[in-house]
Amino acid sequence: MGLLAIGTPLAWPEAKTKADQVRKWGIEQLLAVWNRAKGKERDMLLWGDEIEYLVVKFDDKDRKVRLSLRQADILAALAADEELSKKGGCVPDLQIVSRNTDKLPVFHPEFGRFMLESTPGKPWGIGFKDLLDVEPNMKWRRQIAKDHMEANEGPITLTTFPRLGTKDDFTCPHFPPSGDKLRSQFLPDEIANPHIRFPTLAANIRARRGRKVEINVPIFKDLNTPIPFKDPTVNYNLHNWPEDDDVRNGAAKDDHVYMDAMAFGMGSCCLQITFQAKNITEGRKLYDQLSPLGPIMLALTAATPIYKGFLVDTDVRWNQISKAVDDRTVEELGERPLKHDRWRIPKSRYASNSTYISLDPRLRPEYHDPDLVIDPAIQEHLVVGGMDPLLATHFAHLFIRDPIVVFSEDLNHLDLDQTNHFENIQSTNWQHIRFKPPPADADIGWRVEFRPMEIQMTDFENAAFSIFIVLVTRAILSFELNFYIPIPRTTENMETAHNRDAVLTDRFYFRRDPFPPRAVKMNGSASGTTTPMMLPSRSPTPTGPIEDEYALMSIDEIINGRTESYDDGLPGFPGLIPLVESYLNSVNVDVETRCDLARYLDLIRKRASGQLWTGAKWMREFVRSHKEYKGDSVVGEGLCYDLLREVEKVEMLGWGGEGPMFKVGAEMKLAAVDGEPARTRREHAFVSSSGKPL
């Protein structure tokens, strides 16, 4: 999250009057960065991961688990640790952190007072030693955090707390729901980080929108789930705030779990990877080529089957966060004709990408989003200032948004050596891939942030997905791979990724032919072997029907490859893992390192094929096979306690650093779902890489 600015925030009515000034000054700062840094070169690609934790507190006597709101105390304890301070410190928000050594990881606050963010102490390189250091570093970070918590607290890597927003005391300390900022009937204002930016962000999103945010997640219909399901936690008789009318006006939908506050989304944890490119050209290429991979990795890391104490019929977090920060007005949503606002805006400010930005001759006009909304005056100003039209279009799209948090002190004068106004809008466009210009006050290059992945329960899994996406970027650049598909297809894929068990049951649009227009030698095949093979030359930049360039594929085909040819005779898709293996062959990795990396790739391979379950599926089946579960979609307090204790045990055991995975285990009977008769399923239990059960 970075350092948090301090100042006097403006309430929305006043902030709205300053929006044009912030946009104008933000564009001037962007042009200043562009002119300073457009030729910046770096020696090599660097990257970093970002892990977010929930801090939970276990009550073993009463079999309860609550969110601990001690974020500030934990960070203070980390900063006050003399041994950590001697090594340079690790909490830059509270102390001066020395970067003369590569020692300690870094910890930051996050939106929720129950969250911590951690990053490595220095960027990772692309050397294989760095790749193999990722998992131990993640384990070290978790241990450092744990060491500065109370004995009954722990850092858990789940996307959401399963009972956030229930009617019981799910936080410690407990606060009653509601408050002037969130105005939620489920959550207290005290659940958010008290730094003035966060409550102001929540309040101004609500005020700009003209009502509370509206999050409805379809309920998972089990044997005893009421039909229709009416969220029993909703109080239709509250009259504390004007926005309490929302539920009386239909905000809570039948057969859905209803949530009404930003914290339900921004209180989610994820795994993010940021790449520093060698130069702007490489950065723009990575931004484009990673975009179609986003929905695939979202589905592959699915880990969010529970909201507000209920099993839901989706597996990932993305749309819930999107709705939690959706500040669009009724006019921008298309619910009323435009009168006061300038545009109808198709997506929330937290959404999948809507632009491609690389000056790549393979980028066809047909790939662009036909519904893209831009500010033409901003686009023209950027072009006049020297930026090429394609990148100018990207930023002109981001800058259709209003700044949400405006500090009065920032409006006194424009400082072109800073990027505060630019980042005000850039950083609140939460797209699944983010293109990040160099900051004004640090010797850092052009960066690309990969944002869609769900946090995983274990450090082994988080390391595996981090290493995999890094190796994919190496294959993209080494083999000049082309994953372009039309942006609307990626948007559709993001929706598909939310489906229950999408990784196994759904198909995603993906480019059939990723290779450049020449022969490419691959030391691998779709089956994952290392037999050299030659892939045929392809035609130059395609000019035929755009629909011929992509097809619907399973995630197994995308990750592991498709051996069958297409109907038109073109070879099947090679698979991302065989492409990564070919890259590894091309750089002559030693056998020991290759074996170490294979453990991580094996997790990805088996997750895609269905041999290993996603975290979402494992949690859903843990709940459904629990002795206290009544087949009614309810995840009770005791069940939640047992679930989080099991998650904690899995990570603590670790199995010799190999990390637990999910594997088919004992049979069990599960109740009917969606009208299907009860049937025997297979329970996926945690096992080590060697097959030893936990």
XYZ file of C-alpha atoms in Angstrom:
694
model
C 0.000 0.000 0.000
C 2.901 2.351 0.575
C 3.161 5.298 2.904
C -0.095 7.020 3.826
C -0.414 10.757 3.319
C -1.558 12.938 6.203
C -3.771 15.960 5.743
C -7.245 17.421 5.982
C -9.633 15.417 3.787
C -12.557 17.091 2.100
C -16.060 15.709 2.455
C -17.562 14.709 -0.863
C -19.583 17.879 -1.655
C -16.406 19.978 -1.435
C -14.136 17.315 -2.930
C -16.422 17.192 -5.968
C -15.790 20.865 -6.659
C -12.022 20.195 -6.694
C -12.147 17.135 -8.975
C -11.278 18.990 -12.179
C -8.309 20.672 -10.505
C -6.966 17.326 -9.257
C -7.410 15.769 -12.710
C -5.705 18.686 -14.433
C -2.759 18.720 -12.047
C -2.540 14.929 -12.150
C -2.161 15.005 -15.932
C 0.556 17.675 -15.672
C 2.437 15.475 -13.199
C 2.031 12.500 -15.535
C 3.504 14.471 -18.450
C 6.410 15.526 -16.256
C 7.102 11.871 -15.392
C 6.711 10.891 -19.038
C 9.254 13.422 -20.211
C 11.714 12.513 -17.451
C 11.388 8.747 -17.605
C 10.254 7.667 -21.080
C 13.840 6.759 -21.947
C 14.711 5.184 -18.593
C 16.516 1.848 -18.908
C 17.176 -0.837 -16.320
C 19.658 -3.696 -16.413
C 17.127 -6.440 -15.826
C 13.599 -7.255 -14.835
C 12.972 -7.147 -11.091
C 9.845 -8.211 -9.289
C 8.229 -8.387 -5.887
C 5.323 -10.171 -4.243
C 2.769 -8.798 -1.825
C 1.138 -11.040 0.769
C -1.831 -9.927 2.853
C -2.845 -11.567 6.134
C -5.979 -11.681 8.224
C -5.132 -11.426 11.916
C -7.441 -13.746 13.837
C -7.848 -14.505 17.515
C -8.774 -17.993 18.691
C -10.946 -18.693 21.728
C -10.318 -22.396 22.342
C -12.619 -22.598 25.357
C -15.734 -21.466 23.491
C -14.581 -22.670 20.027
C -14.783 -19.227 18.517
C -12.482 -17.312 16.209
C -12.664 -13.578 15.774
C -10.906 -10.910 13.762
C -8.303 -9.140 15.873
C -8.382 -5.370 15.398
C -4.818 -4.978 16.685
C -3.140 -4.017 13.420
C -1.693 -0.814 14.896
C -0.401 -2.622 18.016
C 1.265 -5.340 15.939
C 2.971 -2.816 13.660
C 4.098 -0.836 16.701
C 5.540 -3.995 18.238
C 7.430 -4.737 15.036
C 8.814 -1.196 14.933
C 9.791 -1.298 18.612
C 11.678 -4.585 18.317
C 15.308 -3.651 18.983
C 16.745 -6.644 17.172
C 14.706 -5.882 14.062
C 15.678 -2.215 14.283
C 19.379 -3.122 14.426
C 18.906 -4.984 11.152
C 17.333 -1.964 9.485
C 13.726 -2.005 10.651
C 10.652 -3.300 8.850
C 7.773 -0.807 9.344
C 8.404 2.247 7.140
C 5.140 3.857 8.248
C 6.524 4.094 11.807
C 10.310 4.188 11.447
C 13.138 4.981 9.071
C 13.900 1.702 7.339
C 17.458 1.132 6.157
C 17.804 -0.337 2.669
C 21.580 -0.683 2.843
C 21.119 -4.379 3.488
C 18.796 -6.947 2.026
C 17.625 -8.138 5.384
C 14.152 -7.776 6.663
C 10.768 -7.986 5.001
C 8.548 -4.930 5.164
C 5.135 -4.661 6.832
C 2.409 -2.125 6.029
C -1.111 -1.412 7.267
C -4.068 -2.241 5.067
C -7.701 -1.110 4.855
C -8.958 -3.386 7.605
C -7.699 -3.062 11.168
C -7.499 -6.854 11.075
C -5.093 -6.949 8.107
C -1.337 -6.818 7.546
C 0.550 -6.493 4.286
C 4.055 -7.891 3.807
C 6.618 -7.640 1.019
C 10.213 -8.853 0.701
C 12.899 -6.484 1.932
C 14.250 -5.970 -1.567
C 13.016 -6.797 -5.072
C 13.566 -10.278 -6.410
C 15.666 -10.759 -9.511
C 15.027 -13.355 -12.178
C 17.913 -15.551 -11.070
C 16.852 -19.014 -10.041
C 18.325 -18.594 -6.577
C 15.890 -15.756 -6.046
C 12.994 -17.930 -7.208
C 13.922 -20.635 -4.737
C 14.212 -18.068 -1.922
C 10.603 -16.923 -2.308
C 8.898 -19.609 -0.233
C 11.386 -19.449 2.679
C 11.021 -15.656 2.672
C 7.224 -15.930 2.813
C 7.503 -18.341 5.729
C 9.923 -15.965 7.460
C 7.525 -13.057 7.039
C 4.673 -15.039 8.509
C 6.819 -16.071 11.475
C 8.013 -12.518 12.163
C 4.412 -11.322 12.144
C 3.318 -14.202 14.380
C 6.124 -13.496 16.844
C 4.729 -9.989 17.422
C 1.150 -11.082 18.006
C -0.492 -12.344 21.148
C -0.270 -16.066 21.885
C -3.823 -16.787 20.722
C -3.523 -14.678 17.547
C -2.311 -15.762 14.158
C -1.725 -14.487 10.609
C -4.029 -16.414 8.264
C -3.858 -16.185 4.477
C -7.535 -16.430 3.530
C -9.185 -13.970 1.173
C -12.024 -13.164 3.547
C -12.991 -13.909 7.120
C -15.865 -16.392 6.765
C -18.125 -14.694 9.311
C -17.406 -11.033 8.610
C -20.686 -9.183 9.091
C -22.633 -11.767 11.075
C -24.748 -10.846 14.073
C -22.333 -12.289 16.639
C -19.187 -10.696 18.074
C -16.884 -11.462 15.132
C -14.262 -8.849 16.094
C -12.051 -8.440 19.133
C -12.652 -5.977 20.639
C -16.328 -5.949 19.749
C -18.036 -2.824 18.418
C -21.711 -2.465 17.493
C -22.451 -2.074 13.785
C -23.148 1.206 12.005
C -21.298 4.510 12.185
C -21.204 7.743 10.209
C -18.617 6.596 7.633
C -19.749 3.110 6.575
C -23.375 3.420 7.714
C -23.506 -0.348 7.505
C -26.058 -2.439 9.338
C -23.495 -5.257 9.601
C -20.098 -3.650 10.263
C -18.801 -0.995 12.677
C -16.745 1.948 11.439
C -14.024 0.750 13.815
C -13.292 -2.219 11.554
C -11.458 0.068 9.111
C -7.947 1.419 9.556
C -8.395 4.693 11.496
C -6.022 6.596 9.200
C -8.191 9.390 7.829
C -7.786 8.211 4.232
C -9.758 5.004 4.767
C -12.960 6.230 6.464
C -12.982 9.181 4.049
C -12.640 6.829 1.085
C -15.591 4.764 2.321
C -17.749 7.792 3.129
C -17.041 9.615 -0.135
C -17.709 6.536 -2.283
C -21.083 6.226 -0.570
C -21.796 9.944 -0.901
C -20.782 10.145 -4.569
C -22.862 7.088 -5.362
C -25.874 8.547 -3.554
C -26.532 5.333 -1.606
C -24.611 2.563 0.071
C -22.656 0.123 -2.030
C -24.713 -2.920 -2.980
C -23.116 -6.367 -2.921
C -25.249 -9.427 -3.636
C -23.599 -12.849 -3.909
C -25.705 -15.856 -4.963
C -26.300 -18.349 -2.166
C -25.048 -21.918 -2.539
C -28.250 -23.965 -2.573
C -27.777 -27.073 -0.501
C -30.349 -29.673 0.519
C -31.857 -27.625 3.373
C -31.221 -24.107 2.083
C -34.513 -22.160 2.152
C -35.958 -21.448 -1.302
C -36.285 -18.613 -1.903
C -33.387 -17.677 0.344
C -33.909 -14.341 2.073
C -30.798 -13.172 3.890
C -31.858 -13.513 7.554
C -29.244 -11.033 8.743
C -30.880 -8.089 6.950
C -32.845 -5.682 9.164
C -35.554 -3.934 7.152
C -36.642 -1.776 10.100
C -33.483 0.266 10.683
C -33.858 4.052 10.516
C -30.443 5.289 11.695
C -29.336 6.800 8.382
C -31.074 7.863 5.170
C -29.280 4.993 3.387
C -31.137 2.491 5.572
C -33.907 2.875 2.994
C -31.724 0.950 0.515
C -32.941 -2.459 1.658
C -36.553 -1.295 1.689
C -36.009 -0.207 -1.917
C -34.828 -3.639 -3.023
C -31.061 -3.565 -2.428
C -31.078 -7.055 -0.864
C -31.934 -9.626 -3.549
C -33.652 -12.958 -3.001
C -31.342 -15.999 -3.152
C -28.330 -13.794 -2.432
C -26.155 -12.885 0.534
C -26.366 -9.098 0.912
C -23.533 -6.805 2.034
C -23.527 -3.031 2.214
C -20.072 -1.624 2.952
C -16.666 -1.059 1.405
C -15.032 -3.195 4.101
C -16.666 -6.348 2.708
C -14.498 -5.884 -0.377
C -11.423 -3.995 0.720
C -11.218 -6.260 3.752
C -10.174 -9.030 1.351
C -6.635 -10.375 1.030
C -4.888 -11.232 -2.222
C -1.561 -12.170 -3.769
C -0.086 -9.483 -6.035
C 3.063 -9.492 -8.128
C 4.769 -6.329 -9.391
C 7.337 -6.408 -12.195
C 9.853 -3.698 -12.936
C 10.532 -3.838 -16.667
C 13.818 -2.975 -18.347
C 12.139 -0.047 -20.076
C 8.756 1.337 -20.996
C 8.538 -0.785 -24.153
C 8.944 -4.005 -22.195
C 6.533 -2.780 -19.540
C 3.840 -2.005 -22.083
C 4.300 -5.409 -23.700
C 3.977 -7.211 -20.356
C 0.869 -5.206 -19.478
C -0.829 -6.332 -22.674
C 0.292 -9.950 -22.679
C -0.543 -10.551 -19.013
C -4.046 -9.149 -19.365
C -5.637 -12.257 -20.978
C -3.956 -14.424 -18.312
C -5.720 -12.602 -15.468
C -9.027 -14.509 -15.492
C -7.205 -17.822 -15.879
C -5.107 -17.191 -12.782
C -8.143 -15.888 -10.888
C -10.027 -19.155 -11.473
C -6.930 -21.255 -10.815
C -6.396 -19.621 -7.404
C -10.096 -19.608 -6.402
C -10.345 -19.383 -2.608
C -13.508 -17.476 -1.600
C -16.585 -19.701 -1.127
C -17.947 -18.134 2.091
C -19.395 -14.683 2.827
C -21.040 -13.431 6.001
C -21.402 -16.920 7.431
C -22.947 -18.503 4.330
C -21.661 -20.752 1.574
C -22.073 -18.858 -1.690
C -22.305 -20.089 -5.258
C -19.176 -18.298 -6.450
C -15.524 -19.125 -5.814
C -13.597 -15.833 -6.052
C -13.550 -12.357 -4.511
C -13.171 -10.032 -7.515
C -16.751 -8.880 -8.181
C -17.440 -8.403 -4.487
C -14.539 -5.943 -4.222
C -15.648 -4.317 -7.464
C -19.098 -3.659 -6.026
C -17.693 -2.608 -2.660
C -15.918 0.421 -4.195
C -18.348 1.138 -7.029
C -18.914 4.887 -6.802
C -20.892 5.239 -10.042
C -24.037 7.308 -9.870
C -27.418 6.156 -11.163
C -26.729 8.097 -14.377
C -23.275 6.570 -14.864
C -24.803 3.135 -14.273
C -27.400 3.775 -16.962
C -30.312 3.607 -14.533
C -31.340 7.158 -15.461
C -30.665 9.350 -18.514
C -27.534 11.498 -18.381
C -28.276 14.919 -16.956
C -25.680 15.792 -14.334
C -22.915 13.353 -15.285
C -20.830 13.204 -18.464
C -20.763 9.512 -19.327
C -22.376 6.151 -18.834
C -19.512 4.059 -17.449
C -19.714 0.287 -18.095
C -17.407 -0.845 -15.273
C -16.676 -0.114 -11.647
C -13.349 1.548 -10.894
C -12.301 -1.891 -9.588
C -12.589 -4.003 -12.737
C -10.817 -5.883 -15.479
C -8.671 -3.890 -17.898
C -10.272 -2.001 -20.757
C -7.148 -1.005 -22.708
C -4.113 -2.380 -24.505
C -1.100 -0.063 -24.557
C 1.821 -1.753 -26.352
C 3.151 -0.354 -29.628
C 3.157 -3.923 -30.909
C 2.442 -4.478 -34.627
C 0.481 -7.583 -33.628
C -2.060 -5.424 -31.764
C -5.028 -5.250 -34.132
C -7.654 -2.503 -33.812
C -10.285 -5.198 -33.365
C -8.737 -6.194 -30.021
C -9.659 -2.883 -28.400
C -12.746 -2.356 -26.274
C -15.497 -0.863 -28.475
C -17.225 0.519 -25.375
C -14.153 2.307 -24.011
C -14.986 5.648 -22.411
C -12.293 8.328 -22.447
C -11.991 12.034 -21.774
C -11.085 13.353 -25.237
C -9.711 16.646 -23.864
C -7.263 14.773 -21.630
C -6.252 12.483 -24.469
C -5.551 15.462 -26.737
C -3.587 17.254 -24.006
C -1.372 14.215 -23.457
C -0.728 13.812 -27.178
C 0.168 17.488 -27.517
C 2.497 16.978 -24.558
C 4.396 14.285 -26.466
C 2.724 11.035 -25.429
C 1.740 8.599 -28.180
C -2.037 8.296 -28.799
C -2.312 4.697 -27.565
C -0.896 5.383 -24.110
C -2.708 8.725 -24.000
C -5.966 6.836 -24.565
C -5.187 4.552 -21.626
C -4.708 7.440 -19.201
C -7.615 9.385 -20.681
C -9.738 6.380 -19.771
C -8.462 6.207 -16.187
C -9.050 9.932 -15.734
C -12.783 9.778 -16.423
C -12.973 8.978 -12.695
C -13.241 11.528 -9.921
C -10.663 11.635 -7.128
C -12.323 10.241 -4.006
C -10.022 11.450 -1.226
C -8.764 15.026 -1.643
C -6.565 16.662 0.992
C -6.962 20.419 1.196
C -3.210 20.921 1.751
C -2.490 19.381 -1.677
C -4.477 22.077 -3.488
C -2.215 25.010 -2.643
C 0.223 24.592 -5.511
C 1.236 22.167 -8.240
C 4.550 20.366 -7.651
C 5.796 18.726 -10.857
C 8.440 16.862 -8.884
C 5.703 14.887 -7.124
C 2.963 12.532 -8.346
C 0.375 12.931 -5.581
C -2.427 14.195 -7.851
C -1.692 11.639 -10.546
C -1.620 8.807 -8.011
C -4.849 10.062 -6.449
C -6.678 8.831 -9.549
C -4.246 6.193 -10.840
C -4.182 4.307 -7.529
C -7.987 4.226 -7.223
C -8.379 2.642 -10.643
C -8.043 -0.917 -9.378
C -7.715 -2.842 -12.638
C -6.611 -6.459 -12.816
C -3.339 -5.346 -14.443
C -1.931 -1.944 -13.501
C 0.668 0.016 -15.504
C 2.759 2.101 -13.110
C 5.039 4.964 -14.210
C 8.224 5.522 -12.191
C 7.664 7.437 -8.944
C 9.131 10.920 -8.848
C 11.152 10.421 -5.671
C 12.835 7.036 -6.240
C 15.151 5.426 -8.754
C 12.566 2.903 -9.939
C 11.594 1.949 -13.472
C 8.322 1.303 -15.315
C 6.280 -1.337 -13.528
C 3.391 -3.698 -14.170
C 1.268 -5.015 -11.324
C -0.488 -8.384 -11.690
C -3.496 -8.194 -9.387
C -6.111 -10.925 -10.005
C -4.780 -13.868 -7.979
C -6.458 -14.983 -4.755
C -4.307 -15.413 -1.674
C -3.645 -19.079 -0.918
C -3.780 -20.834 2.438
C -0.122 -21.878 2.454
C 3.178 -20.212 1.691
C 4.014 -23.109 -0.623
C 1.008 -22.308 -2.813
C 1.628 -18.559 -2.755
C 5.245 -19.139 -3.742
C 4.200 -21.548 -6.493
C 1.833 -19.081 -8.135
C 4.323 -16.230 -7.758
C 7.131 -18.236 -9.351
C 4.857 -19.508 -12.106
C 3.716 -16.075 -13.249
C 7.316 -14.813 -13.157
C 8.418 -17.698 -15.393
C 5.496 -17.026 -17.731
C 6.734 -13.450 -18.208
C 10.188 -14.822 -19.067
C 8.673 -17.138 -21.656
C 6.587 -14.284 -23.095
C 9.636 -12.098 -23.631
C 12.017 -14.875 -24.677
C 9.696 -16.479 -27.229
C 7.851 -13.277 -28.264
C 4.574 -14.924 -27.341
C 1.308 -13.358 -28.394
C -1.741 -13.821 -26.146
C -3.853 -10.985 -27.599
C -7.591 -11.558 -27.674
C -10.318 -8.887 -27.882
C -10.746 -7.092 -24.566
C -14.480 -7.943 -24.346
C -13.506 -11.635 -24.313
C -11.213 -11.027 -21.320
C -14.078 -9.196 -19.615
C -16.303 -12.235 -20.214
C -13.577 -14.512 -18.905
C -13.404 -12.542 -15.667
C -17.103 -13.212 -15.134
C -16.684 -16.902 -15.958
C -13.887 -17.180 -13.390
C -16.427 -16.473 -10.624
C -18.424 -19.633 -11.316
C -18.278 -22.417 -8.786
C -15.570 -24.896 -9.885
C -14.860 -22.792 -12.985
C -11.347 -24.216 -13.100
C -12.828 -27.608 -14.012
C -16.279 -27.017 -15.474
C -15.980 -23.861 -17.572
C -14.144 -22.829 -20.693
C -12.364 -19.541 -21.331
C -11.549 -17.598 -24.469
C -7.846 -17.868 -25.207
C -5.603 -17.310 -28.184
C -5.053 -20.484 -30.211
C -1.680 -19.543 -31.680
C 0.727 -17.733 -29.341
C 3.800 -17.942 -31.556
C 5.504 -15.278 -33.665
C 5.504 -15.626 -37.476
C 8.506 -17.907 -37.640
C 9.518 -21.385 -36.545
C 10.121 -21.752 -32.831
C 11.917 -24.681 -31.242
C 10.339 -25.851 -28.010
C 12.003 -28.346 -25.722
C 8.738 -29.642 -24.417
C 5.317 -30.857 -25.368
C 1.779 -30.511 -24.219
C 2.242 -33.513 -21.970
C 5.028 -31.778 -20.053
C 7.872 -33.873 -21.419
C 11.175 -32.397 -22.525
C 11.285 -33.912 -25.993
C 12.397 -31.237 -28.471
C 9.814 -30.351 -31.084
C 9.493 -27.777 -33.835
C 6.342 -25.738 -34.081
C 5.433 -24.673 -37.610
C 5.803 -21.143 -38.870
C 2.686 -19.041 -38.616
C 1.430 -16.432 -40.962
C 2.486 -12.793 -40.421
C 0.318 -10.381 -38.461
C -3.157 -11.821 -39.044
C -5.695 -10.000 -41.125
C -8.475 -12.591 -41.270
C -11.573 -12.794 -39.082
C -10.703 -11.954 -35.519
C -12.850 -14.815 -34.251
C -10.508 -17.342 -35.881
C -7.661 -16.296 -33.587
C -9.127 -17.527 -30.313
C -11.204 -20.416 -29.040
C -12.930 -21.586 -25.897
C -10.525 -23.747 -23.894
C -10.528 -25.423 -20.518
C -7.993 -24.222 -17.990
C -6.381 -27.641 -18.241
C -5.800 -27.014 -21.966
C -4.479 -23.502 -21.326
C -2.086 -24.585 -18.575
C -1.097 -28.106 -19.644
C -1.741 -27.953 -23.379
C -4.108 -29.382 -25.948
C -2.774 -32.281 -27.992
C -5.640 -32.421 -30.477
C -5.557 -30.215 -33.566
C -8.311 -27.705 -34.164
C -10.986 -28.355 -36.788
C -9.124 -26.154 -39.267
C -5.996 -28.283 -38.938
C -3.921 -25.920 -36.806
C -2.030 -27.611 -33.963
C -3.512 -27.550 -30.492
C -2.449 -25.011 -27.880
C 1.000 -25.835 -26.432
C 0.152 -25.019 -22.798
C 1.709 -22.477 -20.452
C 3.646 -25.020 -18.401
C 5.289 -26.619 -21.476
C 6.193 -23.102 -22.610
C 7.749 -22.388 -19.215
C 9.618 -25.688 -19.336
C 10.958 -24.810 -22.773
C 12.184 -21.508 -21.393
C 13.924 -23.323 -18.538
C 15.551 -25.678 -21.026
C 16.764 -22.749 -23.083
C 18.661 -21.239 -20.150
C 20.300 -24.490 -19.044
C 19.065 -24.721 -15.474
C 20.975 -27.231 -13.367
C 19.219 -30.455 -12.449
C 18.840 -29.726 -8.735
C 17.290 -26.311 -9.334
C 15.046 -27.725 -12.022
C 13.764 -30.361 -9.594
C 13.089 -27.691 -6.983
C 11.139 -25.593 -9.482
C 9.250 -28.679 -10.658
C 7.540 -28.942 -7.251
C 5.913 -25.579 -7.817
C 4.994 -26.219 -11.439
C 3.504 -29.552 -10.410
C 1.035 -27.753 -8.148
C -0.091 -25.529 -11.031
C -0.303 -28.491 -13.418
C -2.395 -30.619 -11.057
C -4.615 -27.742 -9.968
C -5.477 -27.111 -13.633
C -6.122 -30.781 -14.382
C -8.328 -31.299 -11.351
C -5.968 -33.692 -9.586
C -5.698 -31.076 -6.855
C -8.596 -28.985 -5.636
C -8.713 -25.221 -5.363
C -8.865 -23.723 -1.904
C -12.475 -22.717 -2.574
C -13.525 -26.288 -3.289
C -11.645 -27.649 -0.298
C -13.258 -25.130 2.064
C -16.728 -25.760 0.639
C -16.378 -29.511 1.103
C -14.822 -29.083 4.560
C -17.961 -27.205 5.563
C -20.343 -29.677 3.925
C -18.713 -32.697 5.550
C -18.508 -31.107 9.023
C -20.582 -32.737 11.751
C -22.205 -29.415 12.706
C -23.267 -28.492 9.180
C -27.011 -28.829 8.626
C -27.078 -28.670 4.832
C -28.554 -25.160 4.993
C -25.585 -23.132 3.641
C -24.852 -21.728 7.121
C -21.253 -21.672 8.378
C -21.691 -21.451 12.147
C -19.253 -20.184 14.763
C -17.929 -23.579 15.810
C -17.574 -24.725 12.217
C -15.696 -21.529 11.348
C -13.379 -22.109 14.315
C -12.591 -25.644 13.163
C -12.045 -24.485 9.580
C -9.523 -21.805 10.543
C -7.765 -24.107 12.991
C -7.383 -26.622 10.161
C -6.039 -23.925 7.828
C -3.573 -22.856 10.516
C -2.474 -26.449 11.102
C -1.917 -27.064 7.417
C 0.422 -24.089 7.109
C 2.257 -24.756 10.377
C 3.015 -28.388 9.550
C 4.467 -27.452 6.192
C 5.803 -30.972 5.552
C 9.477 -30.241 5.363
C 9.097 -27.104 3.304
C 7.351 -28.926 0.478
C 4.031 -27.483 1.450
C 0.664 -29.191 1.548
C -1.488 -29.648 -1.498
C -4.925 -31.107 -2.043
C -5.380 -34.649 -3.229
C -8.236 -37.094 -3.706
C -8.757 -38.953 -0.459
C -11.596 -40.798 1.250
C -15.087 -41.099 -0.185
C -17.931 -39.298 1.511
C -21.626 -38.775 0.938
C -22.756 -35.257 0.133
C -26.285 -33.933 -0.009
C -28.106 -32.966 -3.160
C -27.247 -29.682 -4.829
C -29.540 -27.744 -7.170
C -32.031 -30.581 -7.266
C -29.524 -33.318 -8.047
C -29.819 -36.500 -5.948
C -27.348 -37.135 -3.167
C -24.255 -38.823 -4.494
C -20.826 -39.996 -3.538
C -18.036 -37.511 -4.022
C -14.361 -37.665 -3.302
C -12.949 -35.773 -0.342
C -9.778 -33.869 -1.139
C -7.500 -33.940 1.854
C -4.310 -32.037 2.499
C -1.242 -34.115 1.692
C 2.417 -33.401 1.257
C 4.128 -33.422 -2.119
C 5.247 -36.979 -1.362
C 1.653 -38.078 -0.852
C 1.772 -38.318 2.934
C -1.586 -37.246 4.443
C -1.739 -34.648 7.169
